[in-house]
Coordinates of C-alpha atoms and ligand atoms in Angstrom, one line a residue:
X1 CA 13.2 -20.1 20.0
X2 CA 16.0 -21.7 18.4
X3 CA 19.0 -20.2 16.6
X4 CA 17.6 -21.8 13.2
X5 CA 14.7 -20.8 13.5
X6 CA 13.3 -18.7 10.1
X7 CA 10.2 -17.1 9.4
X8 CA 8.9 -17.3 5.7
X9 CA 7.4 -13.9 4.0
X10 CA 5.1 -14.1 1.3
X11 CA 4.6 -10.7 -0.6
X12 CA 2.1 -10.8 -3.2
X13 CA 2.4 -7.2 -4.5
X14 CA 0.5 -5.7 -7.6
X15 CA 3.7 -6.2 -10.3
X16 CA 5.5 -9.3 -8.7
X17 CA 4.8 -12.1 -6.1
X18 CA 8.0 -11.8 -3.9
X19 CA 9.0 -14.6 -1.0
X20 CA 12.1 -13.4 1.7
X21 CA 12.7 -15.7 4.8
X22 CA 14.1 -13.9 7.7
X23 CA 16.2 -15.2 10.2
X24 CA 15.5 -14.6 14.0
X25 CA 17.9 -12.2 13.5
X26 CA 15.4 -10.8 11.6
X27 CA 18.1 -10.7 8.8
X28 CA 17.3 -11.6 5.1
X29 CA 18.4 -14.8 4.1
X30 CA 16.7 -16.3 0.8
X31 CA 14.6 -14.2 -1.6
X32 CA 12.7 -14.9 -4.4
X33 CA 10.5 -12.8 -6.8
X34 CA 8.8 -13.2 -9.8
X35 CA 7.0 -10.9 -12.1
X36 CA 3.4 -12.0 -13.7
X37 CA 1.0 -10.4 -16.2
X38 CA -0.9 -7.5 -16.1
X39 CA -4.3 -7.5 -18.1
X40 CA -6.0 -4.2 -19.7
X41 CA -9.2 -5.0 -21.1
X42 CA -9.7 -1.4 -22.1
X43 CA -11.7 1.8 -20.0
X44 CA -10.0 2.1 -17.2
X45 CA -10.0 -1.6 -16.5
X46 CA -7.5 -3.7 -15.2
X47 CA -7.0 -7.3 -13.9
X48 CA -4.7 -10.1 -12.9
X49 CA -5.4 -13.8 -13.3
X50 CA -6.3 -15.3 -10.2
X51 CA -4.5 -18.5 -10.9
X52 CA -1.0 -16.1 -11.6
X53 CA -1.2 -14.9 -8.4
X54 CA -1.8 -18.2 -6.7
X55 CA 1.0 -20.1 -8.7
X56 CA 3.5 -17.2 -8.8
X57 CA 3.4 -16.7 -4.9
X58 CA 3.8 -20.6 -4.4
X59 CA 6.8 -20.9 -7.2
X60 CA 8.3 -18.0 -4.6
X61 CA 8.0 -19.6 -1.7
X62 CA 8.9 -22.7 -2.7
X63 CA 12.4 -21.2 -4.0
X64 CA 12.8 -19.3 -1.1
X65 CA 12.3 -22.0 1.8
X66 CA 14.4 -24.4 -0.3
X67 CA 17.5 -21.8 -0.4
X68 CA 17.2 -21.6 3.5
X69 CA 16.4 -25.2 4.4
X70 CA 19.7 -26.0 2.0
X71 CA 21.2 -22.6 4.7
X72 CA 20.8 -25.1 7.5
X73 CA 17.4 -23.0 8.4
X74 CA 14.2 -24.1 9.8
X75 CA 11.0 -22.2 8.7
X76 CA 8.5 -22.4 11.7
X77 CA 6.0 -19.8 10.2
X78 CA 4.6 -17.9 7.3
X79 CA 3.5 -14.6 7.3
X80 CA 1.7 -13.0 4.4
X81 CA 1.1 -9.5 2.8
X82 CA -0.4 -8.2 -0.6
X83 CA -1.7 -6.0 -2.6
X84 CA -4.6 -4.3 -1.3
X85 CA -8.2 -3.8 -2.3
X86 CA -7.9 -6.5 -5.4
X87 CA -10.7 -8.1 -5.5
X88 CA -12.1 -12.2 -6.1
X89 CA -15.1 -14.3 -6.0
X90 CA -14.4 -18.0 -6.2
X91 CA -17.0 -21.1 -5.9
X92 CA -16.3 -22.6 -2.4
X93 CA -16.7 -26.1 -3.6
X94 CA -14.4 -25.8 -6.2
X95 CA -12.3 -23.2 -5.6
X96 CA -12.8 -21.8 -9.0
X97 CA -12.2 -17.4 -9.3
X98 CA -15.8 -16.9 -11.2
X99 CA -13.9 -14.1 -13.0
X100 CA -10.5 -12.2 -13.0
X101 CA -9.3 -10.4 -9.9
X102 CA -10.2 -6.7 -10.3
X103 CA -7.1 -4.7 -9.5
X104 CA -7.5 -1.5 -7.3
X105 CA -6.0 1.1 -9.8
X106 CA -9.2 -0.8 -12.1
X107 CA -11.6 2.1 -13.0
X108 CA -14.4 0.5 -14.3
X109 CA -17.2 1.6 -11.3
X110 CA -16.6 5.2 -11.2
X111 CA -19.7 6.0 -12.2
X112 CA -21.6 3.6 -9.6
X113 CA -19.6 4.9 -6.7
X114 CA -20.6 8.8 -8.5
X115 CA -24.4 7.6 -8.4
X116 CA -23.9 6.5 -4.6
X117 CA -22.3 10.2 -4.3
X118 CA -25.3 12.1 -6.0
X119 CA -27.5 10.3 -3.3
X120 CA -25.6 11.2 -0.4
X121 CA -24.5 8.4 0.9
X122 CA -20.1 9.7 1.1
X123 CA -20.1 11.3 4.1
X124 CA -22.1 8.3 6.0
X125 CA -19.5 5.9 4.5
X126 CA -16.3 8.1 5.7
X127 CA -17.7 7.9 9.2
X128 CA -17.7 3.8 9.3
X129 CA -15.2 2.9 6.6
X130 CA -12.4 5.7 7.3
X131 CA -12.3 5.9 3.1
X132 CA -13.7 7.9 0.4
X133 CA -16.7 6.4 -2.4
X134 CA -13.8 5.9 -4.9
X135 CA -13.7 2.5 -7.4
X136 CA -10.1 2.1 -5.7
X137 CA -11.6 0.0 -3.2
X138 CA -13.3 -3.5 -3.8
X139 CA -17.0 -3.1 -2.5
X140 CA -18.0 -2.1 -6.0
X141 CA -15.8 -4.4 -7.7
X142 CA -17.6 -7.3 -5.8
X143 CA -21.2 -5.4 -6.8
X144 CA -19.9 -5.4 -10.4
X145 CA -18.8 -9.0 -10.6
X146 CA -22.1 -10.5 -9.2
X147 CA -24.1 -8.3 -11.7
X148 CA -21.9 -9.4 -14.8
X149 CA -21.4 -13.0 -13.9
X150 CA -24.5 -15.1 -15.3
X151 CA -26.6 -16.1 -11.8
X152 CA -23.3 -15.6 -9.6
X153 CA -25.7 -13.0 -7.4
X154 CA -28.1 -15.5 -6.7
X155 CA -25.4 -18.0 -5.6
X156 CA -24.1 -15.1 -3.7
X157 CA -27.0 -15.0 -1.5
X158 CA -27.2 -18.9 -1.2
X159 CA -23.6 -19.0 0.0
X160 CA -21.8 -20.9 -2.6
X161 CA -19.5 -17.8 -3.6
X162 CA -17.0 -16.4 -1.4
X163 CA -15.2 -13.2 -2.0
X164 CA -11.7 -12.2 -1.1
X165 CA -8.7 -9.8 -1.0
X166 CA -5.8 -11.3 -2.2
X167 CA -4.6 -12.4 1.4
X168 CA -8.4 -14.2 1.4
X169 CA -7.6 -15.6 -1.9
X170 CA -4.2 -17.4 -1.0
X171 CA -4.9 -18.5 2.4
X172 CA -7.9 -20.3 0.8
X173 CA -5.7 -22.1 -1.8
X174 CA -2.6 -22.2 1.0
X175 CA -4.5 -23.9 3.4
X176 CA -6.8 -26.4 1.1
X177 CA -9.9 -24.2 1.5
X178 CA -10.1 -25.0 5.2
X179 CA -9.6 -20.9 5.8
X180 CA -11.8 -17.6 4.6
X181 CA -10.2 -15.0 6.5
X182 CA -8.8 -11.9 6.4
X183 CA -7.0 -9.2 8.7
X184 CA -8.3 -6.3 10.1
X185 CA -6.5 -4.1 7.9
X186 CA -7.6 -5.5 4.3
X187 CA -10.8 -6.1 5.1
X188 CA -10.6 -2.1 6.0
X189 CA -9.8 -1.7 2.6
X190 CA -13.1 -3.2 1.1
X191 CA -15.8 -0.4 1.8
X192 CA -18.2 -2.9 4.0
X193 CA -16.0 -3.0 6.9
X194 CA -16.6 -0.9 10.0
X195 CA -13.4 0.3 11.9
X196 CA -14.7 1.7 15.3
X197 CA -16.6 -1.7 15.8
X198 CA -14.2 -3.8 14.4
X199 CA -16.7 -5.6 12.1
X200 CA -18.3 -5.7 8.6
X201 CA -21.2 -3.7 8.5
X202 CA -25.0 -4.6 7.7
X203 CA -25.9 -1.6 6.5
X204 CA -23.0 -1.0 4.1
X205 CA -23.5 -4.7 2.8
X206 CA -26.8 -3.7 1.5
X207 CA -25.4 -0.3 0.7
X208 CA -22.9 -2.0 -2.0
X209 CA -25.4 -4.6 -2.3
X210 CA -22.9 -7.3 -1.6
X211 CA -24.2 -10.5 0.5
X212 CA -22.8 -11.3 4.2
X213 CA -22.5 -15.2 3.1
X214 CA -20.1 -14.2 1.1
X215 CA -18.0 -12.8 3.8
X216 CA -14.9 -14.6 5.5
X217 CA -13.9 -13.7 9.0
X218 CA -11.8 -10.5 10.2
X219 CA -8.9 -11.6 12.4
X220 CA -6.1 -9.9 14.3
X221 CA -2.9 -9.1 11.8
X222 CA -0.8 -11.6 13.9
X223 CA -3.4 -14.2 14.7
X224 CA -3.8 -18.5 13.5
X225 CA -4.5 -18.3 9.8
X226 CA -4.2 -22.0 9.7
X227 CA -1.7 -24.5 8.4
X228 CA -0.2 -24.4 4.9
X229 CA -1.1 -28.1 3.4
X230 CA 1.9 -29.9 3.1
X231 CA 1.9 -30.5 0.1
X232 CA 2.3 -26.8 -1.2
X233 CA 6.0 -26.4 1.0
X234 CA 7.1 -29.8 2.0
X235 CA 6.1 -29.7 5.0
X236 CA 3.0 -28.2 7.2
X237 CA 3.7 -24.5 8.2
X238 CA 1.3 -22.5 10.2
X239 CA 0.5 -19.4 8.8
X240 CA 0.6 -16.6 11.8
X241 CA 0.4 -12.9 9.8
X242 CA -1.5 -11.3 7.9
X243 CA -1.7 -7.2 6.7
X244 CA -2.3 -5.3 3.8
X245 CA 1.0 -4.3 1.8
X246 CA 1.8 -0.5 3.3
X247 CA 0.4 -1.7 7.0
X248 CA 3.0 -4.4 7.0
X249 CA 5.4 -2.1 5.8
X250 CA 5.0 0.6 8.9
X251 CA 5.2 -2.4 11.0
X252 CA 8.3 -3.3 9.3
X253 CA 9.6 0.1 10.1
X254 CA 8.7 -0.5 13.3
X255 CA 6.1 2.3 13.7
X256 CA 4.6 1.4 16.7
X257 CA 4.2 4.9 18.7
X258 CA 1.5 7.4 18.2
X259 CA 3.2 9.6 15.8
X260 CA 5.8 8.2 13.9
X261 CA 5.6 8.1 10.3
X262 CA 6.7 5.9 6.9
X263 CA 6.9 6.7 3.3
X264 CA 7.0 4.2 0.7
X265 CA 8.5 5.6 -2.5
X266 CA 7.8 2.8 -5.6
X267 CA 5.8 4.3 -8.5
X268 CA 3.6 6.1 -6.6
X269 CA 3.9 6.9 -2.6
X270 CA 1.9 6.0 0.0
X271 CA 2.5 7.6 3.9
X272 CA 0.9 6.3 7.1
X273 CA 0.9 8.0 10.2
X274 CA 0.5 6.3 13.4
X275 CA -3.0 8.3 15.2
X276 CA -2.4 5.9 18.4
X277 CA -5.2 3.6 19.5
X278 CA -8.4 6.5 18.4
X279 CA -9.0 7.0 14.4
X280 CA -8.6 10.6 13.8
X281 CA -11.2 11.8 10.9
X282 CA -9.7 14.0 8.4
X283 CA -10.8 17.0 7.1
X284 CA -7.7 17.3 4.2
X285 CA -9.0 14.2 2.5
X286 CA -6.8 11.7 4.0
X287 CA -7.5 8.2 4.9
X288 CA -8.6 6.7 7.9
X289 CA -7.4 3.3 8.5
X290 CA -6.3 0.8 11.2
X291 CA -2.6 0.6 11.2
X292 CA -2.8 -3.0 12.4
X293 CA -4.4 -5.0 15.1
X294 CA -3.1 -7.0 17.8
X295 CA -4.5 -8.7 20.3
X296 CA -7.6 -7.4 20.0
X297 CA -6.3 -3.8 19.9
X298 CA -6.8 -1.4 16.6
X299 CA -3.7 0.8 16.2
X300 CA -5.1 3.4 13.7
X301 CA -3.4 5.5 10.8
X302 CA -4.1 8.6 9.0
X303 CA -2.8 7.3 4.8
X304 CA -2.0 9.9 2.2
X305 CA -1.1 9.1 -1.2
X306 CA 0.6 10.3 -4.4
X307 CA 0.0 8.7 -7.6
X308 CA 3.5 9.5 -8.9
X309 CA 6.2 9.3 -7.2
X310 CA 9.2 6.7 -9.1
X311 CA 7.0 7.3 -11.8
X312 CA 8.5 10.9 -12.2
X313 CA 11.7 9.0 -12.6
X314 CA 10.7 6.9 -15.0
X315 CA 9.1 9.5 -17.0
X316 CA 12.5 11.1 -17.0
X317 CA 13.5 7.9 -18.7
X318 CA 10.8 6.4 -20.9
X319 CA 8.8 9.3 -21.7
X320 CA 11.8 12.0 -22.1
X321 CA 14.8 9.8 -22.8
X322 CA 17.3 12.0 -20.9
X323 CA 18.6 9.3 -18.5
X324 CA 18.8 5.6 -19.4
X325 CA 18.2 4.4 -15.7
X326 CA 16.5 6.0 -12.9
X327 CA 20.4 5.7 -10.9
X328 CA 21.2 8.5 -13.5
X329 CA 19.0 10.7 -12.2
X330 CA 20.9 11.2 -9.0
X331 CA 24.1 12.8 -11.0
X332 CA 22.4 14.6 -13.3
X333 CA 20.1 16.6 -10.7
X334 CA 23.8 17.0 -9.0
X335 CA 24.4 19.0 -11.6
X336 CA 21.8 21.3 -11.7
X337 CA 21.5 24.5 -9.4
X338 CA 19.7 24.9 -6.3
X339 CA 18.3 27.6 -7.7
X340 CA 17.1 26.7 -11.2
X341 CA 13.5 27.9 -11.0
X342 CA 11.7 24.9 -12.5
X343 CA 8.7 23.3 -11.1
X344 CA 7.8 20.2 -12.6
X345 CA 3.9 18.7 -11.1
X346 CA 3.4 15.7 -12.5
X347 CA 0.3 15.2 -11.9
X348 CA -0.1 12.5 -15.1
X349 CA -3.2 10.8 -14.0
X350 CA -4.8 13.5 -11.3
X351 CA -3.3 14.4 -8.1
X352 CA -3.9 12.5 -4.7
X353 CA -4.2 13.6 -1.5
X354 CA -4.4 15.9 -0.2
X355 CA -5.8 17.3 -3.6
X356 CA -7.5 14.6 -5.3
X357 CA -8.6 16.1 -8.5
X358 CA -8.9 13.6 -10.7
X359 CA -9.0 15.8 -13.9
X360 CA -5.6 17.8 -12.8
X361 CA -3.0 17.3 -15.5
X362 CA 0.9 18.1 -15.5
X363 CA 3.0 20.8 -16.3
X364 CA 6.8 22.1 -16.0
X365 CA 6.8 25.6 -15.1
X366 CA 9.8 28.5 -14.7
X367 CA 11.6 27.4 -17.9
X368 CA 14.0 30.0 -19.3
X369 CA 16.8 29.6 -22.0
X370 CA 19.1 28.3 -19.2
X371 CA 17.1 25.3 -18.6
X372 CA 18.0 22.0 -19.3
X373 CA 18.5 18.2 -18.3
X374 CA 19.4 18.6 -14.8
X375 CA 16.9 21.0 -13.7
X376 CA 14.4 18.8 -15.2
X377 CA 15.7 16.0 -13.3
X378 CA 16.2 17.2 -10.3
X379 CA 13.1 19.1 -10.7
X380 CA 11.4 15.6 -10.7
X381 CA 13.1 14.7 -7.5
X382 CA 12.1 17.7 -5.9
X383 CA 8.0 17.1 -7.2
X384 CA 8.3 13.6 -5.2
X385 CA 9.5 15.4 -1.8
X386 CA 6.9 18.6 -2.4
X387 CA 4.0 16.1 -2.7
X388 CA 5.6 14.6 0.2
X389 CA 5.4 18.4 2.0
X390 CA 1.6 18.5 1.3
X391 CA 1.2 15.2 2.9
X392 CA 2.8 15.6 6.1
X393 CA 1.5 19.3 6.2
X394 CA -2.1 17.3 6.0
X395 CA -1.8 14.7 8.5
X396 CA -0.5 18.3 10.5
X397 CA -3.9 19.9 10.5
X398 CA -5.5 16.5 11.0
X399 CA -3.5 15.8 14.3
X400 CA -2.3 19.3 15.2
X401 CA 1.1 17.4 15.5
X402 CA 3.2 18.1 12.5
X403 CA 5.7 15.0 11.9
X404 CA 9.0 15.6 12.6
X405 CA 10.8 12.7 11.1
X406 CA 9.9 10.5 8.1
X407 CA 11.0 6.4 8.1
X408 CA 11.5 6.0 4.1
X409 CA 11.3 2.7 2.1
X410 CA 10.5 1.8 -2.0
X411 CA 13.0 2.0 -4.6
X412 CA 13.6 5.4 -4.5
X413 CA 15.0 5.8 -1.5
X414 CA 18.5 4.6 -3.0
X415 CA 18.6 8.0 -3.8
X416 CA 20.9 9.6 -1.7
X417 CA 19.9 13.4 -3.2
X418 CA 16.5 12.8 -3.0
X419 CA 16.6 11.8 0.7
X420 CA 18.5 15.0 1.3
X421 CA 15.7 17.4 -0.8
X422 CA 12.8 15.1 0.6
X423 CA 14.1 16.4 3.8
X424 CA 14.6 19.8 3.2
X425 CA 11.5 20.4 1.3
X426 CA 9.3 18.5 3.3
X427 CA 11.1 20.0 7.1
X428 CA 11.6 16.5 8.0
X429 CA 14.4 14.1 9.3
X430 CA 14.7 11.3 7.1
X431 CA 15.9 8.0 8.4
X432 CA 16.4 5.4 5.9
X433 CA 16.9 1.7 7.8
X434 CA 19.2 -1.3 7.0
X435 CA 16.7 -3.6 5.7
X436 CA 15.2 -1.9 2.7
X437 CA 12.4 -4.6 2.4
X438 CA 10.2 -3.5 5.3
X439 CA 6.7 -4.9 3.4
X440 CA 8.1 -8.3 3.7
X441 CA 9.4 -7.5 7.2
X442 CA 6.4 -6.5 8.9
X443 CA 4.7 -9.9 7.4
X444 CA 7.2 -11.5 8.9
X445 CA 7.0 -9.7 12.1
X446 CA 3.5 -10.6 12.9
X447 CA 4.0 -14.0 12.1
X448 CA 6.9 -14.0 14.6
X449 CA 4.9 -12.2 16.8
X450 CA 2.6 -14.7 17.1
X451 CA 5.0 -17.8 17.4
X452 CA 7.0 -16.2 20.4
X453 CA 10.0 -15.1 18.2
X454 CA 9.7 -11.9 19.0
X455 CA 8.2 -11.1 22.7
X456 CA 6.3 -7.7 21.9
X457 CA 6.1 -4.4 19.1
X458 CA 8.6 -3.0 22.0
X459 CA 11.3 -5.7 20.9
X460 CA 10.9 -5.2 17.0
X461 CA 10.7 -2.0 18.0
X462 CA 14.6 -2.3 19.2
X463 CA 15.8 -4.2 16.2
X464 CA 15.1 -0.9 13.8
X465 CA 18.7 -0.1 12.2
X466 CA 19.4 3.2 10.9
X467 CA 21.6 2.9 7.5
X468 CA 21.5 6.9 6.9
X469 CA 19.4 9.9 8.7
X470 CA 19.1 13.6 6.9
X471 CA 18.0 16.1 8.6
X472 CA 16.6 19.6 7.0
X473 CA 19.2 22.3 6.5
X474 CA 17.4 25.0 4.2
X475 CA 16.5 27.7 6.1
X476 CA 12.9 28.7 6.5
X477 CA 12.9 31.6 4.3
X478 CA 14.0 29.6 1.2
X479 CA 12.0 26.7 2.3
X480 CA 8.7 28.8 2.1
X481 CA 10.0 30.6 -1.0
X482 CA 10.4 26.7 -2.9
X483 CA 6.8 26.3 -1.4
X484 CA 4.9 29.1 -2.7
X485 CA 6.5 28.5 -6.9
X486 CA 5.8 24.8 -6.1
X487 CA 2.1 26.0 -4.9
X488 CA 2.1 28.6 -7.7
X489 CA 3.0 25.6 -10.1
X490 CA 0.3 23.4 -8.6
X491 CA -2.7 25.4 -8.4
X492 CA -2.1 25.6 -13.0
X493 CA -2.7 22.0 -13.1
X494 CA -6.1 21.8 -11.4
X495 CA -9.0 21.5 -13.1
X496 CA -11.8 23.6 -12.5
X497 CA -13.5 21.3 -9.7
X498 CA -10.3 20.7 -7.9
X499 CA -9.7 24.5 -7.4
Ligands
LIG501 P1 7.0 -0.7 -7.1 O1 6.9 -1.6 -5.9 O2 5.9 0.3 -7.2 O3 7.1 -1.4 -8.4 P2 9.7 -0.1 -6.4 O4 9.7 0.0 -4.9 O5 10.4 -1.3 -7.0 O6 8.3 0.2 -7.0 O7 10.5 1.2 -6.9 C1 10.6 1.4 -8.3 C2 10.6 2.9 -8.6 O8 11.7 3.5 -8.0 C3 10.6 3.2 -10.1 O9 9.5 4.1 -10.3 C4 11.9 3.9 -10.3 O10 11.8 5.0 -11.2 C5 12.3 4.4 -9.0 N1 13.8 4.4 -8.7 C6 14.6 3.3 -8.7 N2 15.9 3.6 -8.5 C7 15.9 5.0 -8.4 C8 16.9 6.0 -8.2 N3 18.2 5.6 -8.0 N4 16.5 7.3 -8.1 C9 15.2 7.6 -8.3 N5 14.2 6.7 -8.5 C10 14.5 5.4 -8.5

């Protein structure tokens, strides 16, 4: 390893491709992000142009290893992360998408994955997969495509299609079509994968009715992806890294004991706690999933996620208009008092785990005549580090270890107040690190990982820098007394089937 040596991160996320290359420092030193369009074609549906996320994430890259090649830097590897579950199926001869990428908030085979439900088949699923039968993952996507797209089934079966995850998708293009692959962790995100054997699974393959020639291979997160072509960078890079957005973030965070926990507060929230080398099952509706794999070795998580979490915020702002940035929000829950009564649940679009009631719908309870913009506000904040209670308090009962400390990340972790309510409300320390971009981290982690730039987990593991740590200071009467009105508040959303 030499002193110039840089790793490139490629972080094609759901809003915005971003590209960060990290020194061996493993210090930020050229970023790049651009934002591309997202498509609604009406019910529920949602999609993103394959080519978009192609030539976005190479306009990134490009930008960023340019800034740090004119730094004096020399980028010996790329490591890659992305939005999860998004699905594609392109021709392999061409390399032609046979229709738009299917995002993973897209809705549009709920009622397939409610017909596969009626026959039985959840529980059998959750014991291979780790997930639930929910259109959020891309098995039904990939169903739906083949059975919409004139003859594309039959094609399927003959091999000429491939399907994809994003990470699929650009280390097809990246590498001139020479790679379909994935990492263990995306392809745990697709339905058809099984995650005690490490493989994709014959039986759920005919379950989903999706073809195994359409399949690429399931490698280690840090593991040979191939070379990037020269002609996309300049220059030939190997690509060494590969994980799923929120797995690449824990290993950013440097999660690498049984455990130890990260939250990543952007819109919504998603939490991953390290279960060790064994998959825990849940029984409060939480995820089973690897945390990553290396060298052959599935580290396994227990996910939990909240649908609105930033989005509270920005709610605050678009849909009340009582702060004009979500920065404001900080001073004006400041000003309210602890003790201001108000629960707001925002459950807008159903509430996640560990509820998941899909038909739950939000309300603001405890208002009196006193009430006004700051209790709403920091009422808001509060709702994120509740939600964030009910979580932990899950993975709890899963594990029979409650975490103790929370690693937080996402653009709402800024906030200093809600890091201080997050961990009162939730019992937790909260440690907040140094380098806020832990997605784009972790990819670059593996990568360096796998080039020697970092030895072993043990030496990332070193390199974690605290910025701030808060630990709880409500006692646990109050604690349990905010619990029970946010409880009170929570159980008047639900809909009948989620009570
Ligand atoms: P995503 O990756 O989901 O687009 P980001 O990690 O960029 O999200 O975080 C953006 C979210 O963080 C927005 O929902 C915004 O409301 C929230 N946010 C940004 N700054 C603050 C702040 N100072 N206080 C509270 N929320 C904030």
């Amino acid at each position: 390893m030499s002193a110039t040596d840089a790793i490139l991160a490629l972080d094609q996320g759901t809003t915005s491709s971003r590209a960060i290359v990290f020194d061996a420092h493993s210090r930020p030193v050229a970023v790049s992000q651009e934002e591309f369009p997202q498509h609604y074609p009406g019910d529920g549906r949602v999609e993103h142009a394959p080519e978009d996320l192609w030539a976005s994430s190479l306009r990134v890259a490009r930008d960023a290893a340019r800034q740090a090649r004119a730094a004096g830097l020399r980028i010996v590897a790329l490591g890659l992360t992305n939005q999860r579950e998004t699905t594609l199926v392109w021709d392999r001869a061409t390399g032609e998408p046979i229709h738009p990428a299917i995002v993973w908030q897209d809705r549009r085979t709920a009622d397939e994955c409610a017909r596969l439900r009626d026959l039985g088949h959840e529980a059998s699923v959750t014991a291979r997969t780790g997930l639930v039968l929910d259109p959020y993952f891309s098995a039904t996507k990939v169903a739906w495509i083949l059975d919409h797209v004139p003859d594309a089934r039959r094609r399927a079966e003959r091999g000429e299609l491939a399907f994809g995850t994003v990470d699929s998708w650009l280390l097809w293009r990246l590498t001139g079509a020479r790679v379909h692959a994935t990492d263990a962790t995306n392809a745990a995100r697709t339905l058809l994968f099984d995650i005690h054997r490490q493989d994709w699974d014959d039986s759920l393959l005919a379950l989903f009715r999706v073809p195994r020639p359409m399949l690429g291979e399931v490698r280690d997160c840090a593991d040979d992806f191939g070379v990037a072509d020269p002609q996309w960078l300049g220059e030939a890079i190997p690509i060494r890294g590969v994980a799923g957005d929120q797995h690449a973030a824990m290993i950013g965070q440097a999660c690498f004991r049984e455990g130890t926990v990260k939250a990543t507060y952007g819109t919504g929230c998603f939490a991953l706690l390290h279960t060790g080398t064994r998959p825990v099952p849940s029984r409060n509706r939480l995820l089973t999933t690897p945390a990553y794999r290396l060298e052959g070795r599935t580290h396994y998580a227990l996910e939990g996620a909240i649908f609105v979490a930033g989005a509270a915020i920005q709610w605050l702002r678009d849909g009340l208009g009582i702060i004009d940035t979500a920065a404001e929000s900080e001073a004006l829950a400041a000003a309210a008092p602890a003790d201001h009564g108000v629960h707001l649940v925002p459950a807008f679009t159903g509430l996640g785990a560990p509820y998941w009631d899909a038909d739950a719908r939000g309300v603001v309870h405890g208002i009196t005549r006193s009430t006004g913009r700051p209790a709403l506000a920091r009422a808001a904040l509060e709702s994120v580090a509740f939600q964030t209670h009910d979580l932990i308090a899950a993975m709890g009962r899963d594990t029979g270890h409650p975490p103790r400390e929370l690693r937080i990340d996402g653009g709402m972790v800024v906030n200093d107040l809600f890091a201080s309510l997050l961990a009162d409300l939730a019992g937790v320390t909260v440690r907040r690190p140094v380098v806020s971009e832990t997605t784009a981290l972790g990819a670059a982690y593996l990568a360096g990982l796998h080039r020697g730039i970092w030895s072993s987990s043990e030496t990332l593991a070193g390199q974690w820098r605290e910025d701030r740590e808060w630990r709880p200071r409500l006692a646990a009467v109050e604690r349990d007394r905010a619990l029970e009105g946010w409880h009170d508040a929570v159980r008047r959303t639900l809909s009948d089937h989620g009570r």
